[in-house]
XYZ file of C-alpha atoms in Angstrom:
312
model
C 101.608 158.554 34.086
C 99.849 155.896 32.044
C 98.026 154.644 35.165
C 96.545 158.097 35.792
C 95.406 158.270 32.176
C 93.707 154.869 32.456
C 91.976 155.788 35.716
C 90.769 159.061 34.164
C 89.572 157.247 31.037
C 87.551 154.789 33.097
C 86.039 157.651 35.101
C 85.227 159.696 31.978
C 83.539 156.700 30.357
C 81.203 156.753 33.347
C 80.113 153.174 32.824
C 79.202 150.481 35.246
C 78.906 147.041 33.710
C 75.535 145.823 34.927
C 75.721 142.411 36.536
C 72.771 140.159 35.730
C 71.563 138.914 39.126
C 69.907 135.871 37.532
C 73.310 134.801 36.201
C 74.885 135.304 39.641
C 72.180 133.287 41.382
C 72.472 130.533 38.801
C 76.229 130.295 39.383
C 75.706 130.361 43.147
C 73.306 127.412 42.899
C 75.577 125.496 40.501
C 78.812 125.901 42.464
C 78.991 128.060 45.588
C 82.791 127.871 45.870
C 83.342 128.944 42.256
C 80.760 131.700 42.741
C 82.837 133.052 45.645
C 85.982 133.028 43.500
C 84.436 134.811 40.514
C 82.458 137.269 42.647
C 85.733 138.321 44.281
C 87.270 139.096 40.862
C 84.074 140.885 39.844
C 84.348 143.085 42.969
C 88.001 144.019 42.339
C 87.757 144.614 38.564
C 84.115 145.697 37.952
C 83.865 143.197 35.079
C 80.654 141.154 34.964
C 80.068 137.418 35.034
C 78.102 136.231 31.987
C 76.437 133.046 30.842
C 78.593 131.534 28.106
C 77.134 131.313 24.612
C 80.015 129.645 22.800
C 83.764 129.281 23.175
C 86.157 127.904 20.565
C 89.561 126.787 21.876
C 92.621 126.811 19.603
C 95.591 124.744 20.731
C 97.803 126.554 18.198
C 97.801 129.912 16.453
C 97.788 127.960 13.173
C 94.201 126.884 13.967
C 93.020 130.355 14.992
C 94.423 132.177 11.937
C 91.779 131.083 9.337
C 88.919 131.710 11.794
C 90.164 135.261 12.421
C 90.147 135.950 8.667
C 86.654 134.460 8.281
C 85.201 136.559 11.121
C 86.880 139.764 9.908
C 85.181 139.340 6.530
C 81.787 139.440 8.302
C 82.450 142.792 10.070
C 79.818 145.491 9.456
C 80.451 148.244 12.047
C 83.808 148.171 13.792
C 86.977 146.167 14.364
C 89.167 146.741 17.431
C 92.680 145.233 17.536
C 95.080 145.406 20.488
C 98.410 143.530 20.492
C 101.740 143.465 22.318
C 103.790 142.416 19.269
C 103.015 143.298 15.659
C 105.272 142.297 12.773
C 104.659 142.515 9.011
C 104.310 139.104 7.394
C 101.698 136.612 6.213
C 99.563 136.950 9.376
C 99.447 140.752 9.545
C 99.314 141.280 5.771
C 96.363 138.866 5.409
C 94.480 140.781 8.093
C 95.328 144.205 6.660
C 94.097 143.121 3.229
C 90.644 142.436 4.714
C 90.735 145.586 6.874
C 91.322 147.701 3.752
C 88.161 146.305 2.156
C 86.168 146.782 5.348
C 87.238 150.437 5.682
C 85.980 151.045 2.136
C 82.631 149.619 3.311
C 82.518 152.121 6.196
C 83.783 149.876 9.016
C 85.657 151.713 11.807
C 89.058 150.006 12.336
C 91.318 150.853 15.285
C 94.606 149.320 16.392
C 96.525 149.641 19.677
C 100.063 148.247 19.719
C 102.577 148.193 22.547
C 105.448 150.533 21.716
C 108.050 148.468 23.564
C 106.766 145.028 22.552
C 106.704 145.994 18.871
C 109.900 148.085 18.947
C 112.084 145.644 16.938
C 109.345 144.644 14.475
C 106.953 147.545 13.851
C 108.462 150.868 12.764
C 106.891 154.296 12.289
C 107.098 153.577 8.563
C 104.850 150.522 9.111
C 102.448 152.672 11.145
C 102.271 155.271 8.333
C 101.410 152.544 5.821
C 98.499 151.324 7.981
C 97.266 154.859 8.595
C 97.364 155.559 4.838
C 94.911 152.660 4.407
C 92.496 154.242 6.912
C 93.426 152.144 9.971
C 93.521 154.299 13.112
C 96.736 153.342 14.960
C 98.072 154.377 18.336
C 100.972 153.205 20.523
C 100.421 152.227 24.139
C 102.803 153.948 26.570
C 105.346 155.256 24.006
C 108.922 154.891 25.188
C 109.548 158.627 25.587
C 106.888 158.675 28.340
C 108.675 156.050 30.410
C 110.010 157.208 33.740
C 111.549 154.093 35.225
C 108.423 152.006 34.484
C 109.608 149.906 31.567
C 107.395 146.997 32.583
C 104.137 148.964 32.444
C 103.292 147.393 29.097
C 100.173 146.317 27.252
C 100.552 142.526 26.950
C 96.955 142.022 25.867
C 96.045 140.288 22.624
C 92.482 141.282 21.759
C 90.423 141.355 18.561
C 86.776 142.472 18.783
C 84.410 142.445 15.815
C 81.067 144.309 15.978
C 80.803 143.546 19.709
C 79.618 140.017 18.937
C 82.903 138.126 18.487
C 86.158 138.384 20.450
C 89.472 136.581 19.972
C 92.105 136.502 22.703
C 94.796 134.281 24.226
C 98.553 134.316 23.710
C 98.679 134.880 19.942
C 100.418 138.064 18.737
C 100.251 139.377 15.155
C 103.535 137.852 13.981
C 104.284 134.885 11.740
C 106.014 132.687 14.349
C 102.696 132.573 16.251
C 101.069 130.757 13.335
C 104.234 128.778 12.500
C 104.787 130.419 9.134
C 108.356 130.969 10.308
C 110.265 128.946 12.910
C 112.559 131.051 15.050
C 112.509 128.725 18.065
C 111.061 125.463 16.799
C 107.302 124.866 16.589
C 105.597 127.769 18.370
C 102.954 126.817 20.944
C 100.509 129.428 22.177
C 96.795 128.988 22.811
C 93.899 131.126 21.673
C 90.130 131.270 21.986
C 87.048 132.846 20.431
C 83.930 133.844 22.372
C 80.596 135.083 21.057
C 77.554 136.724 22.590
C 76.981 139.115 25.470
C 80.276 138.295 27.227
C 82.122 140.069 24.394
C 81.034 143.337 26.065
C 83.918 143.046 28.533
C 86.450 143.101 25.693
C 84.771 146.156 24.214
C 85.067 147.985 27.539
C 88.706 146.943 27.922
C 89.638 148.222 24.480
C 87.680 151.476 24.719
C 89.114 152.269 28.157
C 92.691 151.932 26.842
C 91.983 153.663 23.511
C 90.306 156.670 25.139
C 93.174 156.951 27.645
C 95.805 157.402 24.925
C 93.913 158.892 21.959
C 92.126 162.199 21.374
C 89.820 160.455 18.881
C 87.491 159.063 21.552
C 85.138 156.114 21.092
C 81.595 156.721 22.335
C 80.095 153.965 24.459
C 76.899 153.885 22.394
C 78.765 151.933 19.701
C 78.521 148.820 21.865
C 74.943 149.105 23.087
C 73.611 146.577 20.584
C 75.743 143.599 21.657
C 73.627 140.486 21.197
C 72.458 138.533 24.230
C 73.422 134.874 24.461
C 70.982 132.313 23.108
C 72.597 128.951 23.899
C 73.972 129.110 27.435
C 76.469 126.617 28.816
C 78.830 127.583 31.634
C 80.071 131.013 32.704
C 82.559 133.625 31.485
C 84.358 136.327 33.445
C 86.846 138.312 31.353
C 89.083 140.876 33.054
C 92.610 142.284 32.900
C 95.415 142.686 35.409
C 96.862 146.156 35.957
C 99.508 147.881 38.099
C 96.659 150.254 39.002
C 94.875 147.450 40.891
C 95.755 147.055 44.566
C 95.331 143.274 44.293
C 97.403 140.912 42.070
C 94.189 139.494 40.601
C 95.499 136.609 38.468
C 98.096 135.505 41.005
C 95.392 135.303 43.681
C 93.052 133.510 41.275
C 95.601 130.743 40.600
C 96.191 130.282 44.331
C 92.442 130.115 44.932
C 91.837 127.621 42.107
C 94.738 125.443 43.256
C 93.182 125.325 46.733
C 89.983 123.985 45.123
C 91.713 121.480 42.819
C 90.801 117.856 43.477
C 91.765 115.958 40.338
C 94.301 117.880 38.254
C 95.830 121.345 37.619
C 97.639 121.759 34.296
C 99.496 124.913 33.276
C 100.900 126.214 30.009
C 103.249 129.176 30.491
C 106.086 130.691 28.453
C 107.750 132.038 31.615
C 107.618 130.427 35.060
C 108.550 132.997 37.711
C 106.610 132.190 40.876
C 105.982 134.251 43.989
C 106.254 132.411 47.300
C 102.489 132.062 47.862
C 101.780 130.661 44.384
C 104.764 128.301 44.575
C 103.495 127.030 47.922
C 99.963 126.559 46.535
C 101.334 124.446 43.650
C 103.392 122.298 46.034
C 100.509 121.824 48.495
C 98.134 120.765 45.680
C 100.657 118.168 44.484
C 101.273 116.931 48.041
C 97.589 116.204 48.580
C 97.425 114.131 45.390
C 96.385 116.606 42.697
C 97.987 115.846 39.298
C 99.963 119.071 38.771
C 101.766 119.549 35.436
C 103.542 122.605 34.058
C 104.446 122.996 30.381
C 107.251 125.467 29.570
C 109.049 125.948 26.226
C 111.879 123.547 25.419
C 113.667 126.183 23.322
C 114.037 129.634 24.919
C 113.192 132.887 23.150
C 114.649 134.835 26.099
C 117.580 132.958 27.623
C 117.768 134.794 30.964
C 114.055 134.282 31.650
C 114.395 130.641 30.513
C 117.168 130.037 33.069
C 115.052 131.664 35.750
C 112.068 129.475 34.780
C 114.247 126.349 34.925
C 115.410 127.298 38.427
C 111.856 126.803 39.682
């Protein structure tokens, strides 16, 4: 199964992300309660807590798009892309144009796409075109491997450049995400860019998945020269959720953060399908005076899920 492959990949990589104790102690002194929360995630996922160098927040994909192109042009060693949905159009074509040039300069470019997520938009013909340009492409959990586990998908949206810059958030590589086309009105998804040592986590995430599903393995020494943060402000802990984890990490995190909320708790989510414990945590926060707000789309892209969201 895909879970076994991921577990084996992690084991074969034989890495342990080293946690900087100075960073931990600094967080502990700044905010003991937040330290407890993040240390718990660190324990369950093995991903480290870092001092933040810089974060750029994008309230729309439209804002993130030009920054992605600018950063790609600076790439010197490698570019890792991992997306749930990929669709040819202005967004993807603009990126591929730069990737072609970078490959000619000797940059290693690799792309993971989710086979199910990209099924209606990204054909084998599209894959062949990218491969012909020198882009190494591989599908996550191809549909013929599925044995009653249709939901074991790769929903991640990750772009890593030279181990020094990472983009993530909710933005897929399709034109509606940057509002070049309007299928369901103005598309709202958030994104962010981080720089510095904390990018290491995204490198590990990508390499673990790539090495699980590809015979063309990535050696860990490619990420040894990630730059250490210079200007430090705040903390970053990047991780991923997985069916392989015994704990529902993100669900527990939201419950924990809601228990700490004093002033406000604001959520953006495309789909609102709450378990009992999280629903109760939201209600309890509101009852004790926390300003709780939840944004969901006004126009559904999936009508059944939209009706379910509305029921909550």
